[in-house]
Coordinates of C-alpha atoms and ligand atoms in Angstrom, one line a residue:
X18 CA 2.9 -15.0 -53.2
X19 CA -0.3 -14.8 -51.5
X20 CA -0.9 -13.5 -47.8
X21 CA -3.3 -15.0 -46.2
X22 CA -2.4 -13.9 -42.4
X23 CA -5.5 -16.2 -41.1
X24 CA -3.2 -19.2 -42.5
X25 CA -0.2 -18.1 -40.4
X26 CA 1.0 -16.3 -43.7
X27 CA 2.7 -12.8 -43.2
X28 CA 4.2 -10.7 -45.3
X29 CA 8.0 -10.4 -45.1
X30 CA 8.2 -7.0 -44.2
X31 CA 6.3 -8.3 -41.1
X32 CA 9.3 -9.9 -39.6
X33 CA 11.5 -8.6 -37.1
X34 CA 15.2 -7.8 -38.4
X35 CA 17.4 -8.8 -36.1
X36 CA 20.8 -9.8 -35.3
X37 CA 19.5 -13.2 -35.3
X38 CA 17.6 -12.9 -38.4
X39 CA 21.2 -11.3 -39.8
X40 CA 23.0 -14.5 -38.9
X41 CA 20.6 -16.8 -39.9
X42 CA 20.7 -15.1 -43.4
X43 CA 24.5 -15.2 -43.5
X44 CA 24.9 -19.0 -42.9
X45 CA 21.8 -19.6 -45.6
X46 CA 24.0 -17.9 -47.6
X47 CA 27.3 -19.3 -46.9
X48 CA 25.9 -23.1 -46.9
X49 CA 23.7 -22.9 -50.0
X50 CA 25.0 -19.5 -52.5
X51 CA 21.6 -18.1 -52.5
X52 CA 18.9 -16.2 -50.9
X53 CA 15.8 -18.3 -49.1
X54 CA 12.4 -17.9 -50.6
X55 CA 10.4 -17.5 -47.4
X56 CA 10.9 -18.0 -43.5
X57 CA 9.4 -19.8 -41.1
X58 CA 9.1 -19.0 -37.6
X59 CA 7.9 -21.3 -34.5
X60 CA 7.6 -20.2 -31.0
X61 CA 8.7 -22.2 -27.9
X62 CA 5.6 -22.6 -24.8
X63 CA 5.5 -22.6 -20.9
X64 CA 3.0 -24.5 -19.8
X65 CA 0.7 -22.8 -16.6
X66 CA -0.6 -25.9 -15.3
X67 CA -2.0 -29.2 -16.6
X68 CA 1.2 -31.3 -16.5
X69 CA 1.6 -35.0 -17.9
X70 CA -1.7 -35.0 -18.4
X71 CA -2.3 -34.1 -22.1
X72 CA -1.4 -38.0 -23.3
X73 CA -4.0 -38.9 -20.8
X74 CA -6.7 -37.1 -22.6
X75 CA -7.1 -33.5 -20.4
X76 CA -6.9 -30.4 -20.9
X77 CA -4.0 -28.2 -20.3
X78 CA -3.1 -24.1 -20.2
X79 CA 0.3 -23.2 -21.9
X80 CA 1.2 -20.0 -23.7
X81 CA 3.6 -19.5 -26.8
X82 CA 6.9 -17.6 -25.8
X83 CA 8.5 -15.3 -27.7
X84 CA 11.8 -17.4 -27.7
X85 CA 11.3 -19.6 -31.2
X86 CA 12.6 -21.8 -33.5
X87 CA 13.4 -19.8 -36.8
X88 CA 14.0 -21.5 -40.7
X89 CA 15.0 -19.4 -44.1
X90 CA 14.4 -22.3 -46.9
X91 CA 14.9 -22.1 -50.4
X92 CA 13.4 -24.9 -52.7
X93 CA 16.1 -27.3 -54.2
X94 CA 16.3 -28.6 -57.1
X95 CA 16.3 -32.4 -56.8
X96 CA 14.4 -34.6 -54.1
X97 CA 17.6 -34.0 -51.7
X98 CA 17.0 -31.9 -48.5
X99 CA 19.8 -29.9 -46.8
X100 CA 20.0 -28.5 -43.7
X101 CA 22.4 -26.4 -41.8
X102 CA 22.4 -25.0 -38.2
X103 CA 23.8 -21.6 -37.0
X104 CA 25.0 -23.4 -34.2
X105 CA 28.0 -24.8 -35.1
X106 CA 27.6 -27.9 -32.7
X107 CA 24.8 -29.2 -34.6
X108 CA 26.5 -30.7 -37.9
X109 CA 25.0 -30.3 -41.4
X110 CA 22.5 -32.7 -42.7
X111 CA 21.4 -34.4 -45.7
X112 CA 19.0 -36.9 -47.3
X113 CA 17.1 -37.8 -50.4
X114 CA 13.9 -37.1 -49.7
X115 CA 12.3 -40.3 -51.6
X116 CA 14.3 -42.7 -49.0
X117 CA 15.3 -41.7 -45.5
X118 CA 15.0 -43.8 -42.2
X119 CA 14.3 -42.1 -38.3
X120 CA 16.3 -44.7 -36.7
X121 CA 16.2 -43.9 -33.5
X122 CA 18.8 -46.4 -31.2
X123 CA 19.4 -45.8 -27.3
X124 CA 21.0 -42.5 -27.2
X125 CA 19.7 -38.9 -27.3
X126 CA 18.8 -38.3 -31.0
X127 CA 20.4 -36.3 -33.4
X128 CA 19.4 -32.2 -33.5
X129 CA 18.0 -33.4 -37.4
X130 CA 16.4 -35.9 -36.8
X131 CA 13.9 -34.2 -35.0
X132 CA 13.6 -32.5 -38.3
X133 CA 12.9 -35.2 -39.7
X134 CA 10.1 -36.5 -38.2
X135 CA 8.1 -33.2 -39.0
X136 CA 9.3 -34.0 -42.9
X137 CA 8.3 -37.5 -42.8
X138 CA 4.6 -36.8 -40.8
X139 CA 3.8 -34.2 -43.7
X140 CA 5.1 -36.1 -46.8
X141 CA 3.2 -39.0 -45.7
X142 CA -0.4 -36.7 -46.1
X143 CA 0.9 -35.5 -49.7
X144 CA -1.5 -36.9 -52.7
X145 CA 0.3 -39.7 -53.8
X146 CA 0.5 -38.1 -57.5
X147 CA 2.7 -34.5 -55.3
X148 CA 6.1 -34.6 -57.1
X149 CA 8.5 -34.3 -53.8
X150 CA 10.4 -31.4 -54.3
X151 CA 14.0 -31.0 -52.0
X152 CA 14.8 -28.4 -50.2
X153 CA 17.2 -26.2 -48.5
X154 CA 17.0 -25.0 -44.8
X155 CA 19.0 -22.9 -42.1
X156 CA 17.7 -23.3 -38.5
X157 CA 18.5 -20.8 -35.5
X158 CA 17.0 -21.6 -32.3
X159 CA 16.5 -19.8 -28.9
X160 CA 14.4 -22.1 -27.3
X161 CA 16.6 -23.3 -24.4
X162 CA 16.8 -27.0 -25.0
X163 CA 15.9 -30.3 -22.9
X164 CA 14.4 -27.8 -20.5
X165 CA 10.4 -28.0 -20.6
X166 CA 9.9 -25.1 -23.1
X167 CA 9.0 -27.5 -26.1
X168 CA 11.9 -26.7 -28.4
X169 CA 11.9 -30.2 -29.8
X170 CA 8.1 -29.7 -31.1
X171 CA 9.2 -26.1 -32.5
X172 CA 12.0 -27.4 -34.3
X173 CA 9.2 -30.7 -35.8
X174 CA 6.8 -28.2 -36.0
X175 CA 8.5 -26.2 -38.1
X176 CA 9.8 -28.8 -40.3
X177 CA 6.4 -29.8 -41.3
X178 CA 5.5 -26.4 -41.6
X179 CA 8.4 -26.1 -44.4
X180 CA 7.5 -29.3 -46.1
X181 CA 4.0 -28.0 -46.3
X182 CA 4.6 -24.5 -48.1
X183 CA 7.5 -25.8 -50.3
X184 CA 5.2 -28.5 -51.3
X185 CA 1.9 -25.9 -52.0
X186 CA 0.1 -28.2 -49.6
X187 CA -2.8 -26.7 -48.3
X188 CA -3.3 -28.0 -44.8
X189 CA -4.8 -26.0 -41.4
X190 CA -3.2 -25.2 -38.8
X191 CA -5.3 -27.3 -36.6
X192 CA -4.6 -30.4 -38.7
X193 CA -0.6 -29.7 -38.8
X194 CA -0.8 -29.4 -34.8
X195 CA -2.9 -32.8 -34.9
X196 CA 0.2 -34.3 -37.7
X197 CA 3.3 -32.9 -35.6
X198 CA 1.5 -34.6 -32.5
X199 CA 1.5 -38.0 -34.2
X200 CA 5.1 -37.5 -36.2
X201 CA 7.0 -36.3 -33.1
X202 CA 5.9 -39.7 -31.5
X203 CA 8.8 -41.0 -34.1
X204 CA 11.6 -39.6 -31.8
X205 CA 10.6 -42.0 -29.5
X206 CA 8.6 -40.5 -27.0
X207 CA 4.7 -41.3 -26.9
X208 CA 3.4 -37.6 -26.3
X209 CA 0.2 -35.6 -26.0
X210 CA -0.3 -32.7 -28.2
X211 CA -0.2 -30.1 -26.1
X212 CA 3.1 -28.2 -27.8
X213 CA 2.2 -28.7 -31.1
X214 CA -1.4 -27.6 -30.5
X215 CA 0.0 -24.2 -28.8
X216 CA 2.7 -23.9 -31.2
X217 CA 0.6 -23.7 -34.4
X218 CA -2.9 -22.1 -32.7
X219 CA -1.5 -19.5 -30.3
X220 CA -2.9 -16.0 -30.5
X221 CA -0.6 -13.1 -29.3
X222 CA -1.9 -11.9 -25.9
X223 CA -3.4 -14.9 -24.5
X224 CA -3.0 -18.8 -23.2
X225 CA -4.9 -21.4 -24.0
X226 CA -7.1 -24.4 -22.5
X227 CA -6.7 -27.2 -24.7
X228 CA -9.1 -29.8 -25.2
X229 CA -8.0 -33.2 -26.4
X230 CA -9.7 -35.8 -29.0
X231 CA -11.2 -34.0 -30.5
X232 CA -8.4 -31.1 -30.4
X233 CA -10.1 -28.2 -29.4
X234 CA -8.8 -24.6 -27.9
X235 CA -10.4 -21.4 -26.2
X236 CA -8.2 -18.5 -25.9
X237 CA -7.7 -17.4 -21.7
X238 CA -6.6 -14.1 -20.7
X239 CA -4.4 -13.8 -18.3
X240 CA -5.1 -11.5 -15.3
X241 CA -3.7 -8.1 -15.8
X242 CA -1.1 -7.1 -13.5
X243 CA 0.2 -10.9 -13.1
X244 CA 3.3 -11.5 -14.8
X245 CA 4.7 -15.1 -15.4
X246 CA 8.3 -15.2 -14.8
X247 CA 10.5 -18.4 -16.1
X248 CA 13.8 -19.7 -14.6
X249 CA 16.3 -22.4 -15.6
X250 CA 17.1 -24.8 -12.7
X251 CA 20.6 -25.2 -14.8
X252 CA 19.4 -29.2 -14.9
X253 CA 18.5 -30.9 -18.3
X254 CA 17.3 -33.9 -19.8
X255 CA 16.0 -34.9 -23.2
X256 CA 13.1 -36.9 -23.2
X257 CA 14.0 -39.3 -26.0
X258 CA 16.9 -40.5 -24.2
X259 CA 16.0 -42.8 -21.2
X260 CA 12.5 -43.9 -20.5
X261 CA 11.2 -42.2 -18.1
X262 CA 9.0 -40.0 -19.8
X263 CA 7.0 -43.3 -21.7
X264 CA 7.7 -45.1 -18.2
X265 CA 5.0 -42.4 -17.0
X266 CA 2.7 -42.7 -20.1
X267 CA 2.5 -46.5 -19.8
X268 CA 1.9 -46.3 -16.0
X269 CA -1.3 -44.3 -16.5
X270 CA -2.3 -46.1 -19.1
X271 CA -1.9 -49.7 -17.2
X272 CA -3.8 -47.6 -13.9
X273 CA -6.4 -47.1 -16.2
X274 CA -6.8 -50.3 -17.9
X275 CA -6.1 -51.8 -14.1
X276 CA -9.8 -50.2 -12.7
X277 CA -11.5 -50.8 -16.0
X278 CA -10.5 -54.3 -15.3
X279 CA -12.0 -54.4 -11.8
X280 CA -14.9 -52.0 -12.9
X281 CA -16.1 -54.5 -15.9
X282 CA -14.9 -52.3 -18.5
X283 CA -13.2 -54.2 -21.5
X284 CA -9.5 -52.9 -20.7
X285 CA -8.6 -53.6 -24.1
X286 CA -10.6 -50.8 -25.2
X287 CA -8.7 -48.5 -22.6
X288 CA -5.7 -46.6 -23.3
X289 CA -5.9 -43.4 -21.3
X290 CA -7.5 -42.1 -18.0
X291 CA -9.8 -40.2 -19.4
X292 CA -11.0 -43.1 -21.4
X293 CA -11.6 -44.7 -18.3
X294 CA -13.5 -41.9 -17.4
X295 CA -15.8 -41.4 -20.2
X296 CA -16.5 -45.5 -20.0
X297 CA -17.4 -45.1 -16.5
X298 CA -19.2 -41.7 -16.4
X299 CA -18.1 -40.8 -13.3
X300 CA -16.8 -37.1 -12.2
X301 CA -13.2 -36.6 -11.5
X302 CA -13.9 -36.8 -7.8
X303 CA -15.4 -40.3 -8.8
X304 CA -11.7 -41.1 -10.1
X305 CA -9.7 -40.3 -7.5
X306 CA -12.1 -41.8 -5.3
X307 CA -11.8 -45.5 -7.4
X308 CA -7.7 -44.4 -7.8
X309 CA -8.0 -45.0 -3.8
X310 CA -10.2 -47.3 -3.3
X311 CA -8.5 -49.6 -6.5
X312 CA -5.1 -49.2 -6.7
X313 CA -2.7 -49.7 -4.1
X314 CA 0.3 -47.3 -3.2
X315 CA 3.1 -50.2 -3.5
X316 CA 4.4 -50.5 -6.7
X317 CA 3.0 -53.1 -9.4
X318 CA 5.4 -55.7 -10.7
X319 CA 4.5 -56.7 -14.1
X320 CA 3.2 -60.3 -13.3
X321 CA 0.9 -58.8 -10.7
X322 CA -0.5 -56.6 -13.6
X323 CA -0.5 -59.8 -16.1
X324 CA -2.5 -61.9 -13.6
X325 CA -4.9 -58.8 -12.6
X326 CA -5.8 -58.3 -16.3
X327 CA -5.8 -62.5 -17.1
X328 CA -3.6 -61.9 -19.9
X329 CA 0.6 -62.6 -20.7
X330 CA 2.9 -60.8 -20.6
X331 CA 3.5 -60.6 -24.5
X332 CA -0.2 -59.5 -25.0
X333 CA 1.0 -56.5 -22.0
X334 CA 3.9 -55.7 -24.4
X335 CA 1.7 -55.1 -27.5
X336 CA -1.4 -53.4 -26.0
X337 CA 0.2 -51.2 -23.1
X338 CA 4.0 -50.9 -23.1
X339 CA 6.4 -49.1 -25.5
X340 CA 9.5 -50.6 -27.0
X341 CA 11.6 -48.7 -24.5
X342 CA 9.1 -49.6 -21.5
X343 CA 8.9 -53.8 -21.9
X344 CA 11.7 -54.2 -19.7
X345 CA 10.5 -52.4 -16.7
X346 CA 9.4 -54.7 -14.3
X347 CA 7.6 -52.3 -11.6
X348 CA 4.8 -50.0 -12.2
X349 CA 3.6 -46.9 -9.6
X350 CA 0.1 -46.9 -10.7
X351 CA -1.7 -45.2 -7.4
X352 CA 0.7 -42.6 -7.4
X353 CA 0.5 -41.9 -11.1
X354 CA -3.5 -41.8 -11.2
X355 CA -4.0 -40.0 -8.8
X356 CA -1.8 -37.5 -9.6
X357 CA -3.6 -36.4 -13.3
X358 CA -6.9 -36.5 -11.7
X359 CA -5.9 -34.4 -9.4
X360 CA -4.4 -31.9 -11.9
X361 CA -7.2 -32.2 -14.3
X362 CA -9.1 -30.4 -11.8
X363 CA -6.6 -28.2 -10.7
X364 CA -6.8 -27.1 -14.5
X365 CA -10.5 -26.6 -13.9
X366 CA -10.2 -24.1 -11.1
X367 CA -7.0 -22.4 -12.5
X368 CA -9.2 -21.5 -15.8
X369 CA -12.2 -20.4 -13.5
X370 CA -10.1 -18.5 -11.6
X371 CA -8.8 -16.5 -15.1
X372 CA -12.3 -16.2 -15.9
X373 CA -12.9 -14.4 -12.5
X374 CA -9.5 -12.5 -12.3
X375 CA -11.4 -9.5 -10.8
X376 CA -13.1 -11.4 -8.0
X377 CA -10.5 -10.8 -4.2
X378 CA -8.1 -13.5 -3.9
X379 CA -7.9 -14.9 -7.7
X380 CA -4.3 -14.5 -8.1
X381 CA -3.4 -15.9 -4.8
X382 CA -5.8 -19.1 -6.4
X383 CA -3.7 -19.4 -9.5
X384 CA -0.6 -19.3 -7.6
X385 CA -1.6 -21.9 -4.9
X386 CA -2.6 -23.8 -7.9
X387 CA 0.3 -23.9 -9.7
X388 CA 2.2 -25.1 -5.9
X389 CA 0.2 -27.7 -5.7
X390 CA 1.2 -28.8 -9.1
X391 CA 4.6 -28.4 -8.6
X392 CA 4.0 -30.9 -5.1
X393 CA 2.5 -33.4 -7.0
X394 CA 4.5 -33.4 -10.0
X395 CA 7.5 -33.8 -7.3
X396 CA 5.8 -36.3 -4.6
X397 CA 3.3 -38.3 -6.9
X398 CA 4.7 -38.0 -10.3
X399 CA 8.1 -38.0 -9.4
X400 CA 9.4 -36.4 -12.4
X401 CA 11.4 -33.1 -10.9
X402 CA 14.8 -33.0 -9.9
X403 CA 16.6 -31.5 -6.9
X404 CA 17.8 -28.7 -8.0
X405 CA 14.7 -28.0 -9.5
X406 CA 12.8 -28.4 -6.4
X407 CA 15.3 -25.7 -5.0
X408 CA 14.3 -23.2 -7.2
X409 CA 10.8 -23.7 -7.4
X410 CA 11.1 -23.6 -3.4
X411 CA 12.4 -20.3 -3.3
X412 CA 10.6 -19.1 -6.2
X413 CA 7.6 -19.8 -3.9
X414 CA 8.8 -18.2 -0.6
X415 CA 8.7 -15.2 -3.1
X416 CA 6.1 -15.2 -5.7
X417 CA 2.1 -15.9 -5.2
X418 CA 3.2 -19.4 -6.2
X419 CA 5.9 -21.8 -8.5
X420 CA 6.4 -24.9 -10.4
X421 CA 8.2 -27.2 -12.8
X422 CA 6.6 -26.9 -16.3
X423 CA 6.8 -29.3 -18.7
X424 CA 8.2 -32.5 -18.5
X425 CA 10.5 -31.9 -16.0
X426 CA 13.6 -34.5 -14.5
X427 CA 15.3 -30.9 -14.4
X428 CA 14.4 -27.7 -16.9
X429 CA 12.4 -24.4 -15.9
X430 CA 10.4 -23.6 -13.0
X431 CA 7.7 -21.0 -13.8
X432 CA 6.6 -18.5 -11.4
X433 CA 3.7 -16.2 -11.1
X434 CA 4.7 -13.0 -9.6
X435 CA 3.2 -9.1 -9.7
X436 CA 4.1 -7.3 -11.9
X437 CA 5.9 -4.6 -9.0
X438 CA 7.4 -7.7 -7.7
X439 CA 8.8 -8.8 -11.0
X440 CA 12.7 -7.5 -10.4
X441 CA 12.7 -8.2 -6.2
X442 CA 11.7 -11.5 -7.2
X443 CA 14.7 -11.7 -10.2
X444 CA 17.0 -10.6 -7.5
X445 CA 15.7 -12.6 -4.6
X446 CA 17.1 -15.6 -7.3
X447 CA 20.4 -14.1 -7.9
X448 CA 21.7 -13.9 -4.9
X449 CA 19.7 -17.3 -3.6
X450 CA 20.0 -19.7 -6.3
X451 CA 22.4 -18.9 -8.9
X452 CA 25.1 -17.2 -6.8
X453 CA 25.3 -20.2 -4.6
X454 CA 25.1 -22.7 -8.0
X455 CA 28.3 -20.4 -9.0
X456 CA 26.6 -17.5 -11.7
X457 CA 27.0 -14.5 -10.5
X458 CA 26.3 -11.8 -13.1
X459 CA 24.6 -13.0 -16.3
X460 CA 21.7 -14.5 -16.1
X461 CA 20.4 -13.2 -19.5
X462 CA 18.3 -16.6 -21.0
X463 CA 18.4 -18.2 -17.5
X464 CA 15.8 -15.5 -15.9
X465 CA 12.8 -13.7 -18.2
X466 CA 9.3 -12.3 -18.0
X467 CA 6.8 -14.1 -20.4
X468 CA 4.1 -12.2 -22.8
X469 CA 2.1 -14.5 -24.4
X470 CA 3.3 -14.5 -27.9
X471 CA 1.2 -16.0 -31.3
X472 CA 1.6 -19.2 -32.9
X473 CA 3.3 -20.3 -35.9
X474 CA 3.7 -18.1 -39.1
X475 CA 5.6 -18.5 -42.4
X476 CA 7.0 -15.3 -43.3
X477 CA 6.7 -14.7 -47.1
X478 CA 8.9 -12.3 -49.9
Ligands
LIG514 P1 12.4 -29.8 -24.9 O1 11.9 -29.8 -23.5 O2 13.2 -28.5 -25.1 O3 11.3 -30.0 -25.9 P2 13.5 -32.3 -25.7 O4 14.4 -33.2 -24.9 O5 12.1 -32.8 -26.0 O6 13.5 -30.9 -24.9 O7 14.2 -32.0 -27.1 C1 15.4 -31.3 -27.2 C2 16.2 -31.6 -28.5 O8 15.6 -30.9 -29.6 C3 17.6 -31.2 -28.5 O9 18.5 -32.1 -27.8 C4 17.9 -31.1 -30.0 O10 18.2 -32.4 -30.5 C5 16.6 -30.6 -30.5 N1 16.6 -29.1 -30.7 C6 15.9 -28.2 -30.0 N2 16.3 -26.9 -30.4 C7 17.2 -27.1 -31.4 C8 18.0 -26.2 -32.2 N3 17.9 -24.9 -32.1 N4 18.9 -26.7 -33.0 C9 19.0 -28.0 -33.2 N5 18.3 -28.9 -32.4 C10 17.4 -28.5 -31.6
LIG515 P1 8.5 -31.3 -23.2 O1 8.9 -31.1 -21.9 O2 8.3 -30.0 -23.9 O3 9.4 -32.2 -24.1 C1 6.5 -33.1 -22.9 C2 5.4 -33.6 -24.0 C3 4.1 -32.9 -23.8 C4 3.6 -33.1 -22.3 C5 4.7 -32.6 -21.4 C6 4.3 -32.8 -19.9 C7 6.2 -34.1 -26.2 C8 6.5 -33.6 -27.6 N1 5.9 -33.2 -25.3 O4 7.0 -31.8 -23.2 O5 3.1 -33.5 -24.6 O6 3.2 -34.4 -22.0 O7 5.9 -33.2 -21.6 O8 3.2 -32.1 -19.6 O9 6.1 -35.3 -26.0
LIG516 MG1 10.3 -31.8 -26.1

C-alpha cells in the first residue's frame, strides 16, 4: 500500500507495540477470525485557552495528547459494519451500511453511535457511483471520557477516518476535520470544530491557534521549560445528554442576534458573535463595550427576546434554538457575551505571549491568562462544577496558573507549572485534593504531564 506520511499515512512498522496494541489485536481476532488490514490511530486534546468560543467563530489554542483513540479494521465482505470494543462495557455493534438511523432520544448516546456519525458524515461525500464496502473494527480508547479531553470527536474522527481509507476515498485532512465538525453535530450537540480540527492537523511538538470559517491553523510553540500538567476533578458529564452545552450555544447566538437587532443589523443574517462582529466592524473592545451597554445582566425570558426581535416564537424556534433548547424559557445573554469576547482576547495575548516566551514575565502571562479563563468560564459562563473549581483552586495556589478545559460541568482542570515544579505540584494534589476525595495511592490517568503529540494517522501493513 502506498505511504504517503504528508496524508497521515505511516507505515506499520511505525507504530508503537504495546500492551494496548496486544489487546486490541487479540479481541480483532477473537470477534472477527482474522487479522486487520491497517490501523487507525486518533489522539485526544487539552485545550490551553479559548473556551466555548470556537462555535462562536474565534480562535482557540489546544494541543493533541498522547492519550488516543485506536482502530484495527479489516474490510468485510458485504455492506454490514461490525464493531467491537476492548472494553467489555461497551456492547458489540452492527448495521448494514446502506440503511442505518442516528436516532438520538433523551439519554446519553450509545459508545457506537458516536461511530456512527463519523460513518454517516463520510459516506455522505462518497461519489454516488462508490460501491459501499462493510467493514470490520476493534476500538481501544484511553481518552478519559465525558471529561473535556475530546474523546467523543477521537472516537467520530476516527470513524470517518476508517470509512475513508476502506473506501479509497481521497479526502484532506483539512476537509475530514471540516466533515467530523459537521457529522459530530448528529450526536446532538451543536459544536465548533475545534477537536476535530486539532485531531486531524496536529503536528508533534507544538499547539495550535485555530482560525474558524474559513478553518485555518498556525503551529505555536510552547515555551521551553513550561510543562502543562492535566488533572481529573473525578466529575463527569457527557454533553449529548442534557442541554446545557446547546443551552450555551443558543444563548450566544440570541446575544448576538439581540445587538444586531438594536444595531440595525438584519438578525436573520446572525448566527454567531463573531458574525456580529464582522457586520459591525468593530474591535473586540467595541463588543464588550455594546455587550454592556446592550444587554442586561438579568436573564431574558423568551417573550422578552420574541418582542425585542418582532418576531414569534415559532420563527425563534427555527432560526435560533435547537430541538433540545425550545423549551427553555430564560436566556443569560450579558453574561454569555461577554464572557467569549473576553476570551477571544485573552486568546490574543496568550498567543503573543508564546510568541514572546523569552521576554521577563511571559509565563507568569500565560498562567494569569489561563486563571482568568478558568473565573469566567465559572462566574460568567457558568459551566464548571464544584469540585472542579476545588481543584483548579489549588492547582492555582501552586502552579503559575489553572483552569477547566473543555466543556466543562465537571472533567479536567489543566495547569501550567515549571518544569522543576512539575512533581511538588503532583504531590501538593495528592495529599490536597484526592486524599480528601478518598484516593490515596494511584492516581495513574487521574494526574499526567502533556507533550504535544501529532494528529491523526492511519497506520498501514
Ligand atoms: P468528551 O469530553 O470526552 O468528548 P463527550 O461527553 O463529548 O465527552 O463524549 C463521551 C462519549 O464518547 C462517551 O460517553 C462514549 O459514548 C464515547 N466514547 C469516548 N471514548 C470511547 C471509547 N474508548 N469507547 C467507546 N466509546 C467512547
Ligand atoms: P468537549 O468537552 O471535548 O466535548 C466541546 C466541543 C468543542 C468546544 C468545547 C468548549 C464538540 C464536539 N466539542 O468539547 O467544540 O466548544 O466543548 O470549548 O462539540
Ligand atoms: Mg466531546
Amino acid at each position: 500500500m502506498e505511504i504517503q506520511a504528508d496524508n497521515g499515512f505511516v507505515p506499520i512498522s511505525r507504530m508503537n507495540h504495546t500492551n494496548r496494541s496486544k489487546q486490541l489485536l487479540e479481541r480483532f481476532a477473537a470477534k472477527f477470525q482474522q487479522e486487520p488490514a491497517f490501523y487507525v490511530r486518533v489522539p485526544g486534546r487539552v485545550n490551553l485557552i479559548g473556551e466555548h468560543i470556537d462555535y462562536c467563530g474565534y480562535s482557540v489554542c489546544p494541543m493533541a495528547l498522547e492519550q488516543d483513540i485506536m482502530l484495527s479494521v479489516s474490510i468485510g465482505d458485504g455492506e454490514t459494519l461490525r464493531l467491537t470494543n476492548v472494553d467489555p462495557s461497551y456492547e458489540d455493534y452492527e448495521c448494514d451500511l446502506r440503511k442505518f438511523e442516528i436516532s438520538i432520544g433523551d439519554e446519553a448516546p450509545k459508545w457506537y453511535q458516536y461511530f456512527l456519525c463519523g460513518v454517516r458524515g463520510l459516506l455522505d461525500v462518497l461519489p454516488k457511483e462508490t460501491s459501499i464496502k462493510g467493514f470490520n473494527v476493534a476500538v481501544s480508547g484511553i481518552i478519559p471520557q465525558s471529561a473535556g479531553l475530546s474523546s467523543s470527536s477521537a472516537l467520530v474522527s476516527a470513524a470517518a477516518l476508517s470509512t475513508s481509507h476502506v473506501h479509497n476515498f481521497n479526502i484532506s485532512k483539512k476537509e475530514l476535520a471540516n466533515l467530523c465538525a459537521r457529522c459530530e453535530r448528529y450526536i446532538g450537540t451543536q459544536g465548533g470544530g475545534m477537536d476535530q480540527a486539532i485531531a486531524f492537523l496536529a503536528n508533534e511538538g507544538c499547539a495550535k491557534l485555530i482560525d474558524f470559517t474559513p478553518l485555518r491553523c498556525k503551529d505555536v510553540s510552547l515555551p521551553p521549560g513550561a510543562v502543562f500538567v492535566i488533572a481529573h476533578s473525578l466529575t463527569r458529564l457527557n454533553k449529548a445528554a442534557t442541554a446545557d452545552f446547546n443551552c450555551r450555544v443558543v444563548e450566544c447566538r440570541l446575544a448576538a442576534q439581540l445587538i444586531a437587532k438594536h444595531q440595525g443589523i438584519d438578525w436573520f443574517t446572525v448566527k454567531t458573535l463573531s458574525d456580529l462582529q464582522s457586520g459591525l466592524k468593530g474591535s473586540l473592545h467595541t463588543m464588550i463595550a455594546l455587550v454592556k451597554k446592550i444587554l442586561h445582566e438579568s436573564p431574558y425570558t423568551k417573550e422578552e427576546i420574541v418582542d425585542e426581535l418582532k418576531t414569534t416564537s415559532a420563527v425563534l424556534d427555527q432560526t435560533s434554538l435547537t430541538p433540545n433548547t425550545k423549551h427553555i424559557e430564560s436566556f443569560k445573554l450579558h453574561q454569555r457575551a461577554l464572557h467569549v469576547f473576553e476570551e477571544a482576547l485573552r486568546v490574543q495575548k496568550f498567543h503573543e505571549a508564546c510568541n514572546n516566551f523569552s521576554s521577563e514575565g511571559a509565563l507568569e502571562t500565560l498562567g494569569k491568562l489561563m486563571s482568568e479563563s478558568h473565573s469566567s468560564l465559572r462566574d460568567l459562563y457558568e459551566c464548571s462544577h464544584p469540585q472542579l473549581d476545588t481543584l483548579v483552586e489549588i492547582s492555582q495556589n501552586f502552579s503559575l496558573g489553572a483552569r477547566l478545559t473543555g466543556a466543562g460541568w465537571g472533567g479536567c482542570a489543566v495547569a501550567l507549572v515549571t518544569a522543576e515544579n512539575v512533581s511538588n505540584y503532583i504531590d501538593v494534589l495528592k495529599t490536597k485534593f484526592y486524599s480528601q476525595i478518598g484516593i490515596d495511592n494511584n492516581l495513574d490517568g487521574l494526574v499526567f504531564a502533556t507533550k504535544p503529540n501529532a494528529g491523526a494517522h492511519i497506520y498501514v501493513i
